[in-house]
């Protein structure tokens, strides 16, 4: 029997797999808490001020009571790409309703210093080919992505009818007139023949439920509402010059903190980074894109080819060249080469799972070795090492984050899974010590595991008065993650129950946008007032999803976080938070066939 090489460290020594597995479980156990998602605070009441938009003043306007063909809730990538495809399909009036002061969604709100996309711009930024735009860098920075959102909005005329600084309060289907009635916090009560929701999974900021959080008398803000008036600098990278004499605490070390800590470290008098769980921080390796090279690859259909190549490669289904070559595809490449080395008798599901785990052991050893290579102080370096499988928490990629801890003014406060104990009028308390600070920056993330209706801020009342929260009481039910039985002319734009591709969310959205535009065009062409998925077709899709083996993202062995419902059993409903069982690449190809056939199997046009 052929023997397979066991996983090794970067220096070639063998990895003791049992010891690492034990360490992973020990570290997970330190972080398990009984209160799960309830440990976080909603930004209501006296905390509502944390939600104020610091970027655009709110302008008063008269309520709308008119009618549009299509209304889209959310002006981020989902609304923009769907709106663009609808316009291309000849739908003239598409109204975006957006709580921010402009289009952009996550890129409207997240303007913290260093904000940057973690997926290569050429596949992350949608509609590059349609708008004729070349991103300036392999991983574009936030201002460029926001500008691209505005470019899409202008190019496709999506500003014409948009309502900004407007939050939906109620959506109700009027079966007699076959329209949706859209009510908002601006007193609007307009109708739309078709309606889509693309509010994104990460748009409601949350704070950690730390005792005393409201006692703090210094300055504080959440990273998604960055206060440049206080810090100085700007989203384009100008130094945060007003922090030179300030003692600043940042709470949280997720993907956001990893990007803004280097900027804070360069600017603050003293910076305290309060860490509960370290992120895995792999190589970024950003570089400007070369226009000559871009011209050579940007032949017709290039972005779709790149999207498909990345999806196949990053999900382990690539067969040829890896066009994107980044951290997301690296793990898949390693896994593939390990699987290719398996002798035929080990080409079993268990054999492949073991090959995946071995590739992961090696990857994480490299990431931990990188900390040792960059961070001079041993205790700090040890604190920054992530002890879990790479996809247990959101993987991060950065070339300056670890080095920031070599500055004498930057201090890691590693709480070893316990988190911040308390906040007083003047200090952040952790590990029994009070750190006196002038400012607290909460890099504490966004609501994820909460009810969809709670995050959206409204419920949806469909045919026969049934609410979406009721229809989904036992878990999400859709066809393709888009169509919901009992909710005619409504489309949901998000990845779950579709491709569920997390490494490049926009690919999910662009495919949904294309599909919705095709369905709406067909409905208009055949003069149908309404289109709805049948109960049987929805059930058949749910049954298909239930054949999915489940994802590692929700593994209880993982260290807690929003990927696994803070380590708590999410109940049987979570069983439906999966994608097409055959994988993302297969789903996109299936969806293309479904759409192009023109029969829209499972939908009823009336
Ligand atoms: P996260 O939810 O990832 O991180 C929140 C941080 O706050 C964690 O480090 C968490 O620790 C910490 N925390 C929570 N409670 C406490 C406490 N009581 N004491 C100390 N620390 C605490 O939020 P982010 O804003 O960083 O990222 C959210 C998501 O947004 C990312 O996962 C990613 O999907 C997306 N994002 C994408 C980017 C991109 O593509 N460029 C950039 C930034 C974000 P613990 O881990 O222990 O829970």
XYZ file of C-alpha atoms and ligand atoms in Angstrom:
654
model
C 0.000 0.000 0.000
C 1.335 3.477 -0.878
C 1.943 5.716 2.140
C 0.774 9.325 2.108
C 3.099 12.041 3.470
C 1.863 13.405 6.785
C 1.532 17.159 7.284
C 4.730 19.062 8.100
C 5.659 22.474 9.490
C 7.362 25.038 7.243
C 10.731 23.777 8.615
C 9.906 20.242 7.468
C 9.296 18.731 10.936
C 6.177 16.580 11.249
C 3.029 18.045 12.799
C 1.678 16.141 15.790
C -1.913 16.087 14.594
C -3.413 14.823 17.849
C -1.637 17.500 19.871
C -2.857 20.247 17.520
C -6.402 18.867 17.544
C -6.319 18.855 21.355
C -5.084 22.448 21.421
C -7.859 23.522 19.043
C -10.484 22.035 21.355
C -8.883 23.579 24.475
C -8.881 27.009 22.862
C -12.478 26.564 21.709
C -13.577 25.571 25.210
C -12.051 28.736 26.701
C -14.332 30.779 24.469
C -17.630 28.948 24.832
C -20.259 31.034 26.632
C -23.779 30.139 27.615
C -25.215 33.429 26.353
C -24.203 32.914 22.668
C -25.642 35.700 20.511
C -27.222 37.318 23.572
C -23.776 38.490 24.693
C -24.066 41.367 22.206
C -25.970 44.622 22.563
C -28.453 46.021 20.083
C -27.908 49.658 19.254
C -31.216 50.951 20.514
C -32.215 53.330 23.297
C -29.206 55.099 24.776
C -26.917 53.212 22.355
C -28.800 54.358 19.230
C -26.362 57.259 18.808
C -23.749 54.729 17.638
C -25.829 54.305 14.463
C -25.818 57.958 13.402
C -24.550 58.412 9.847
C -21.371 60.497 10.073
C -20.928 60.706 6.298
C -24.014 62.335 4.731
C -26.468 64.843 6.215
C -30.093 63.742 6.153
C -32.278 65.817 3.842
C -36.004 66.163 4.466
C -38.313 65.192 1.574
C -42.008 64.638 0.866
C -43.359 61.079 1.299
C -43.809 59.009 -1.893
C -47.171 57.469 -2.698
C -46.588 56.610 -6.374
C -46.104 53.299 -8.218
C -42.931 51.714 -9.624
C -42.396 48.530 -11.575
C -39.588 47.320 -9.332
C -38.493 48.294 -5.820
C -35.267 47.025 -4.313
C -34.604 47.152 -0.566
C -30.887 47.862 -0.134
C -28.493 49.882 -2.270
C -25.418 47.689 -1.880
C -23.985 45.291 -4.425
C -27.214 43.207 -4.439
C -29.426 46.151 -5.373
C -26.930 47.575 -7.813
C -26.317 44.408 -9.804
C -29.989 43.437 -9.848
C -30.985 46.984 -10.768
C -28.396 47.014 -13.551
C -29.669 43.746 -15.036
C -33.279 44.956 -14.808
C -32.387 48.149 -16.638
C -30.601 46.111 -19.299
C -33.765 44.008 -19.578
C -35.750 47.148 -20.303
C -37.373 47.780 -16.913
C -37.375 51.554 -16.814
C -38.354 52.320 -13.233
C -36.313 50.575 -10.588
C -36.445 52.218 -7.174
C -33.686 51.513 -4.664
C -34.649 52.121 -1.032
C -31.553 52.461 1.133
C -30.947 53.361 4.785
C -27.565 54.944 4.012
C -27.099 58.331 2.380
C -25.888 56.874 -0.950
C -25.464 53.549 -2.729
C -22.660 51.210 -1.625
C -24.084 49.220 1.284
C -21.198 47.859 3.308
C -18.830 50.148 1.376
C -20.962 53.149 2.234
C -20.704 52.445 5.956
C -17.270 50.912 6.320
C -14.884 53.798 5.706
C -12.484 52.971 8.525
C -8.807 53.586 7.714
C -7.305 50.726 5.732
C -10.665 49.245 4.660
C -10.025 47.073 1.646
C -11.601 44.118 -0.108
C -10.259 40.733 0.904
C -11.158 39.122 -2.397
C -9.367 40.106 -5.607
C -10.933 43.215 -7.153
C -11.232 41.679 -10.605
C -13.799 39.214 -9.291
C -15.063 41.103 -6.236
C -16.081 44.335 -7.939
C -19.180 43.619 -10.024
C -19.925 44.799 -13.564
C -16.351 45.890 -14.321
C -16.696 44.850 -17.927
C -20.071 46.567 -18.362
C -18.765 49.825 -16.880
C -15.352 49.589 -18.579
C -13.461 50.040 -15.325
C -10.069 48.663 -14.330
C -9.433 48.551 -10.556
C -6.166 50.149 -9.504
C -4.988 47.312 -7.248
C -5.280 43.543 -6.929
C -7.224 44.239 -3.684
C -8.910 47.614 -4.040
C -9.325 49.955 -1.078
C -12.746 50.991 0.193
C -13.008 54.476 -1.400
C -12.417 52.970 -4.837
C -15.088 50.328 -4.238
C -17.579 52.946 -3.046
C -16.801 55.018 -6.123
C -17.398 51.937 -8.266
C -20.797 51.465 -6.615
C -21.598 55.050 -7.553
C -20.325 54.362 -11.073
C -22.750 51.440 -11.429
C -25.557 53.585 -10.015
C -24.890 56.361 -12.541
C -24.162 54.084 -15.500
C -27.468 52.241 -15.132
C -29.596 55.207 -14.049
C -30.246 53.772 -10.602
C -30.013 57.137 -8.848
C -33.043 58.506 -10.710
C -35.637 56.954 -8.461
C -33.568 56.063 -5.383
C -34.672 56.920 -1.854
C -31.725 57.350 0.527
C -31.711 57.618 4.310
C -34.940 55.679 4.146
C -35.719 52.561 6.160
C -38.492 50.181 5.244
C -40.929 49.589 8.087
C -43.458 47.303 6.408
C -43.927 45.303 3.206
C -47.351 43.905 2.374
C -48.700 42.102 -0.697
C -52.027 43.348 -2.094
C -53.360 40.322 -3.952
C -56.234 42.148 -5.597
C -53.993 44.682 -7.280
C -50.961 42.355 -7.517
C -48.647 44.948 -6.002
C -46.455 45.291 -2.961
C -47.159 48.180 -0.611
C -43.895 49.593 0.688
C -43.981 51.675 3.869
C -40.961 53.472 5.265
C -39.826 55.621 8.186
C -40.189 58.675 5.889
C -43.947 58.201 5.653
C -43.714 56.680 2.168
C -46.492 54.300 1.134
C -45.830 53.518 -2.511
C -46.592 50.429 -4.565
C -44.313 48.221 -6.615
C -45.261 45.413 -8.957
C -42.069 43.540 -8.133
C -39.942 43.729 -5.030
C -36.526 42.408 -4.026
C -34.628 42.419 -0.764
C -30.850 42.517 -0.623
C -30.065 43.913 2.779
C -26.840 41.963 3.264
C -25.850 39.753 6.158
C -23.663 42.271 8.000
C -25.406 45.630 8.162
C -26.552 45.963 11.774
C -23.575 46.950 13.941
C -23.424 45.406 17.393
C -21.547 46.174 20.594
C -20.174 43.661 23.072
C -22.339 43.404 26.208
C -19.520 44.490 28.489
C -20.662 45.626 31.960
C -20.331 49.396 32.350
C -20.230 50.078 28.586
C -22.529 53.097 28.926
C -20.487 54.529 31.825
C -17.526 55.504 29.644
C -17.095 59.280 29.565
C -14.429 59.445 26.865
C -15.091 59.278 23.125
C -16.269 56.072 21.454
C -17.598 54.853 18.114
C -18.151 51.701 16.049
C -15.790 51.059 13.125
C -18.684 51.228 10.638
C -19.357 54.839 11.681
C -15.741 56.056 11.794
C -15.398 59.484 13.389
C -12.759 61.244 11.285
C -13.629 64.527 13.033
C -12.188 62.990 16.185
C -9.305 60.967 14.704
C -8.231 63.242 11.860
C -7.168 61.655 8.587
C -9.549 60.330 5.958
C -10.665 57.067 4.343
C -8.018 57.530 1.623
C -5.180 56.859 4.061
C -4.214 60.319 5.371
C -2.622 59.952 8.833
C -5.010 60.061 11.820
C -3.112 63.085 13.119
C -5.506 63.993 15.916
C -4.698 60.771 17.752
C -1.041 61.651 18.373
C -1.672 62.504 22.029
C -4.480 60.035 22.599
C -4.681 56.700 24.423
C -6.945 54.574 22.264
C -8.530 51.162 22.891
C -9.779 49.032 20.042
C -12.013 46.145 21.080
C -12.081 43.216 18.675
C -9.531 41.651 16.354
C -11.671 40.425 13.435
C -11.253 41.326 9.755
C -12.073 44.992 10.419
C -9.536 45.456 13.225
C -6.851 43.666 11.215
C -7.212 46.359 8.546
C -7.424 49.449 10.753
C -4.946 48.543 13.534
C -1.855 49.365 11.417
C -3.259 52.869 10.792
C -4.112 53.370 14.456
C -0.730 52.009 15.534
C 1.028 54.547 13.326
C -1.010 57.421 14.760
C -1.980 56.866 18.411
C -0.025 58.042 21.417
C -0.783 54.629 22.918
C -2.879 51.910 21.301
C -4.355 48.999 23.277
C -5.695 46.168 21.136
C -8.136 44.103 23.210
C -8.206 40.603 21.823
C -10.501 37.737 22.741
C -9.647 35.407 19.835
C -6.784 36.049 17.418
C -7.560 36.108 13.703
C -5.533 34.000 11.297
C -3.597 36.561 9.295
C -2.131 35.252 6.067
C -0.082 37.033 3.386
C -1.885 39.865 1.502
C 0.591 40.588 -1.264
C -1.299 43.480 -2.792
C 0.015 45.197 -5.921
C -1.140 47.761 -8.458
C -2.736 46.300 -11.575
C -0.808 46.907 -14.761
C -2.993 48.484 -17.496
C -1.074 46.669 -20.247
C -1.577 43.323 -18.585
C -5.223 44.187 -17.932
C -5.749 45.060 -21.603
C -4.355 41.654 -22.522
C -6.812 39.756 -20.309
C -9.872 42.000 -20.649
C -11.222 40.428 -23.808
C -15.003 40.062 -24.171
C -16.527 37.941 -21.418
C -13.400 38.236 -19.265
C -15.063 38.931 -15.932
C -17.446 35.992 -16.199
C -14.478 33.746 -17.059
C -12.579 35.025 -14.027
C -15.596 34.595 -11.754
C -16.117 31.036 -12.885
C -12.411 30.255 -12.613
C -12.219 31.564 -9.037
C -15.381 29.780 -7.945
C -14.158 26.486 -9.364
C -10.638 26.917 -8.005
C -11.562 28.141 -4.528
C -14.085 25.350 -4.022
C -11.667 22.626 -5.083
C -13.220 22.042 -8.521
C -10.641 23.826 -10.653
C -9.033 21.796 -13.359
C -6.743 24.262 -15.084
C -4.975 27.520 -14.374
C -5.727 29.446 -11.146
C -6.260 32.971 -12.522
C -6.697 34.745 -9.173
C -3.970 33.001 -7.144
C -4.757 34.237 -3.651
C -5.248 33.048 -0.101
C -8.714 31.692 -0.855
C -7.545 29.515 -3.708
C -4.339 28.518 -1.903
C -6.041 26.178 0.567
C -8.071 24.596 -2.238
C -4.933 24.154 -4.361
C -3.147 22.454 -1.477
C -6.121 20.243 -0.824
C -6.336 19.250 -4.474
C -2.696 18.310 -4.659
C -3.055 16.212 -1.483
C -6.103 14.476 -2.895
C -4.264 13.871 -6.179
C -1.513 12.152 -4.168
C -3.947 9.780 -2.464
C -3.655 6.130 -3.462
C -6.866 4.803 -5.074
C -7.948 2.907 -1.925
C -7.963 6.182 0.058
C -10.071 8.115 -2.437
C -13.051 7.867 -0.093
C -15.001 10.681 1.617
C -12.988 10.011 4.810
C -9.721 9.969 2.857
C -10.575 13.306 1.272
C -11.657 14.821 4.594
C -8.324 13.721 6.081
C -6.452 15.250 3.113
C -8.343 18.510 3.681
C -7.472 18.466 7.369
C -3.791 17.792 6.622
C -3.689 20.697 4.143
C -5.303 22.860 6.822
C -2.778 21.800 9.488
C 0.062 22.857 7.206
C -1.617 26.144 6.276
C -2.256 27.081 9.911
C 1.286 26.127 10.953
C 2.554 28.500 8.251
C 0.275 31.246 9.511
C 1.495 30.724 13.092
C 5.130 30.599 11.936
C 4.529 33.908 10.151
C 3.614 35.490 13.493
C 6.910 34.305 14.990
C 8.827 35.588 11.991
C 7.306 39.081 12.177
C 6.521 39.838 15.831
C 9.621 40.400 17.961
C 8.181 40.024 21.462
C 7.612 36.297 22.220
C 4.638 36.767 24.538
C 2.884 39.047 22.035
C 3.666 36.629 19.204
C 2.198 33.707 21.137
C -0.933 35.708 21.867
C -1.437 36.474 18.178
C -1.459 32.837 17.066
C -4.765 31.394 15.912
C -5.516 27.883 17.151
C -8.358 26.653 14.959
C -8.882 25.478 11.400
C -8.575 28.270 8.870
C -12.245 28.340 7.857
C -13.541 28.209 11.450
C -13.400 31.991 11.539
C -13.144 34.551 8.784
C -9.597 34.179 7.335
C -7.708 37.495 7.216
C -4.909 38.624 4.928
C -2.626 41.533 5.766
C 1.018 42.503 5.430
C 1.229 45.250 8.084
C -1.059 44.033 10.890
C 1.424 41.793 12.708
C 4.258 44.276 12.310
C 2.138 46.949 14.023
C 2.727 45.088 17.302
C 6.462 45.797 17.023
C 5.784 49.473 17.734
C 6.505 50.320 21.377
C 3.252 52.321 21.565
C 1.064 49.395 20.432
C 0.039 46.886 23.091
C -1.756 43.606 22.607
C -4.065 42.919 25.527
C -4.660 39.221 25.009
C -7.561 38.131 27.205
C -7.164 34.436 26.346
C -10.755 33.933 25.276
C -12.298 35.866 28.160
C -12.772 39.262 26.525
C -12.971 42.651 28.176
C -14.252 42.396 31.775
C -15.655 45.825 32.333
C -15.660 49.406 31.160
C -15.502 52.273 33.654
C -15.855 56.035 33.191
C -12.215 56.235 32.113
C -10.866 52.772 31.454
C -11.176 49.394 29.798
C -10.618 46.567 32.287
C -9.159 43.241 31.183
C -7.133 40.526 32.888
C -7.775 42.360 36.166
C -6.051 45.545 35.013
C -7.635 48.909 34.156
C -6.293 50.560 31.003
C -7.021 54.298 31.135
C -8.024 55.508 27.663
C -9.392 58.608 25.906
C -11.223 56.733 23.182
C -12.742 53.288 22.624
C -13.209 52.012 19.086
C -15.566 49.068 18.819
C -14.456 46.686 16.065
C -17.082 44.317 17.397
C -18.810 43.373 14.164
C -22.394 43.007 13.078
C -25.483 40.997 14.002
C -25.504 37.674 12.203
C -27.223 34.887 14.125
C -30.348 36.904 14.889
C -33.727 36.613 13.157
C -33.864 37.882 9.577
C -36.813 40.140 10.428
C -34.954 41.624 13.410
C -31.964 42.484 11.237
C -34.123 43.772 8.376
C -36.193 45.921 10.748
C -39.499 44.833 9.162
C -41.512 41.713 8.459
C -43.015 40.859 5.071
C -46.708 40.034 4.755
C -47.409 37.866 1.738
C -50.487 36.313 0.175
C -53.314 35.463 2.645
C -51.671 37.570 5.345
C -48.874 35.049 5.965
C -45.710 36.629 7.321
C -42.256 35.683 6.125
C -41.215 35.097 9.756
C -44.039 32.523 10.000
C -43.213 30.878 6.689
C -39.601 30.549 7.836
C -40.402 29.612 11.440
C -38.782 26.185 10.955
C -35.934 27.539 8.818
C -35.529 29.334 5.531
C -37.598 27.902 2.654
C -37.022 29.033 -0.915
C -36.282 27.878 -4.417
C -32.734 28.899 -5.375
C -32.540 31.121 -2.280
C -34.557 33.612 -4.360
C -38.254 32.655 -4.671
C -40.589 32.074 -1.723
C -43.980 30.358 -1.969
C -46.817 32.621 -0.805
C -44.814 35.751 -1.632
C -45.562 36.540 -5.288
C -43.306 38.935 -7.177
C -40.813 38.912 -4.295
C -37.150 38.000 -4.751
C -34.515 37.517 -2.078
C -30.945 38.333 -3.103
C -28.366 36.565 -0.922
C -26.182 33.421 -1.082
C -27.928 30.891 1.223
C -29.847 28.048 -0.494
C -28.147 29.044 -3.736
C -24.410 28.802 -4.353
C -23.592 29.821 -0.760
C -20.167 30.955 -1.983
C -18.633 32.882 0.920
C -15.203 33.567 -0.585
C -16.747 35.856 -3.208
C -20.232 36.963 -2.204
C -20.734 39.226 -5.269
C -20.692 36.195 -7.578
C -23.836 34.928 -5.814
C -25.437 38.330 -6.219
C -24.628 38.825 -9.894
C -26.128 35.434 -10.755
C -29.268 36.205 -8.725
C -29.552 39.594 -10.408
C -29.351 38.049 -13.842
C -31.969 35.451 -12.919
C -34.418 37.961 -11.455
C -34.121 40.204 -14.499
C -34.885 37.234 -16.773
C -37.937 36.205 -14.699
C -39.301 39.772 -14.563
C -38.737 40.274 -18.287
C -40.620 37.044 -18.979
C -43.501 38.073 -16.683
C -43.773 41.429 -18.455
C -43.545 39.811 -21.892
C -46.341 37.324 -21.214
C -48.431 39.992 -19.452
C -48.396 38.137 -16.117
C -49.366 40.281 -13.159
C -47.662 37.898 -10.760
C -45.059 35.164 -10.629
C -44.681 32.780 -7.711
C -42.848 29.564 -6.956
C -45.228 26.630 -6.434
C -45.391 24.908 -3.044
C -44.152 21.686 -4.677
C -41.155 23.333 -6.325
C -40.160 25.046 -3.071
C -40.493 21.764 -1.170
C -38.459 19.911 -3.810
C -35.653 22.477 -3.455
C -35.731 22.212 0.339
C -35.589 18.405 0.053
C -32.591 18.709 -2.245
C -30.846 21.050 0.229
C -31.424 18.557 3.018
C -29.207 16.072 1.177
C -26.288 18.481 1.788
C -23.735 16.981 4.164
C -23.462 20.316 6.060
C -20.575 22.749 6.063
C -17.450 23.084 8.154
C -18.422 26.698 8.784
C -21.021 25.587 11.287
C -18.883 22.911 12.930
C -19.269 22.757 16.721
C -15.546 21.830 16.893
C -14.716 25.319 15.715
C -13.852 28.143 18.035
C -17.026 30.230 18.551
C -17.908 33.071 16.254
C -20.648 34.098 13.898
C -19.703 31.323 11.464
C -20.984 28.711 13.965
C -23.654 30.615 15.871
C -21.174 31.498 18.653
C -20.548 27.792 19.248
C -24.155 27.069 20.166
C -26.445 24.545 18.560
C -28.475 26.629 16.156
C -31.223 23.994 16.174
C -32.809 22.169 13.254
C -33.557 25.434 11.419
C -29.841 25.934 10.752
C -29.855 22.691 8.783
C -31.334 24.737 5.932
C -28.564 27.362 5.951
C -26.671 25.550 3.237
C -26.123 25.793 -0.490
C -26.664 23.562 -3.515
C -25.350 20.150 -2.481
C -23.141 19.740 -5.572
C -21.305 22.995 -4.791
C -21.128 26.582 -5.989
C -19.702 25.977 -9.464
C -22.325 23.303 -10.178
C -25.063 25.602 -8.893
C -24.106 28.479 -11.178
C -24.043 26.184 -14.149
C -27.420 24.657 -13.141
C -28.938 28.125 -12.658
C -27.676 29.264 -16.042
C -29.400 26.287 -17.663
C -32.621 26.875 -15.684
C -32.692 30.528 -16.694
C -31.730 30.036 -20.325
C -34.291 27.288 -20.914
C -36.969 29.988 -20.741
C -39.434 27.621 -19.046
C -38.666 28.740 -15.484
C -39.575 25.339 -14.105
C -41.216 25.606 -10.681
C -42.534 29.151 -11.180
C -46.157 29.970 -11.915
C -46.945 33.053 -14.019
C -50.522 34.327 -13.739
P -16.144 40.317 13.735
O -17.472 39.882 14.220
O -15.422 39.440 12.805
O -15.176 40.614 14.927
C -15.623 41.144 16.146
C -14.485 41.123 17.118
O -14.927 41.617 18.370
C -13.966 39.715 17.342
O -12.576 39.755 17.372
C -14.559 39.368 18.697
O -13.856 38.368 19.395
C -14.451 40.715 19.366
N -15.242 40.792 20.592
C -16.570 40.601 20.732
N -16.917 40.707 22.025
C -15.792 40.983 22.704
C -15.505 41.200 24.063
N -16.475 41.141 24.991
N -14.226 41.480 24.412
C -13.259 41.529 23.480
N -13.463 41.317 22.179
C -14.716 41.050 21.799
O -16.372 41.780 13.111
P -15.547 42.536 11.961
O -16.159 43.874 11.827
O -14.104 42.438 12.189
O -15.841 41.690 10.684
C -17.168 41.283 10.367
C -17.181 40.669 9.000
O -17.189 41.688 8.019
C -15.974 39.837 8.646
O -16.015 38.566 9.197
C -16.025 39.842 7.163
O -16.943 38.898 6.680
C -16.512 41.242 6.883
N -15.360 42.085 6.606
C -14.841 42.010 5.364
C -13.778 42.747 5.018
C -13.252 42.622 3.638
O -13.625 41.826 2.830
N -12.342 43.412 3.320
C -13.112 43.658 5.944
C -13.742 43.683 7.241
C -14.820 42.910 7.547
P -14.177 36.812 19.122
O -13.497 36.458 17.844
O -13.630 36.120 20.301
O -15.677 36.684 19.024
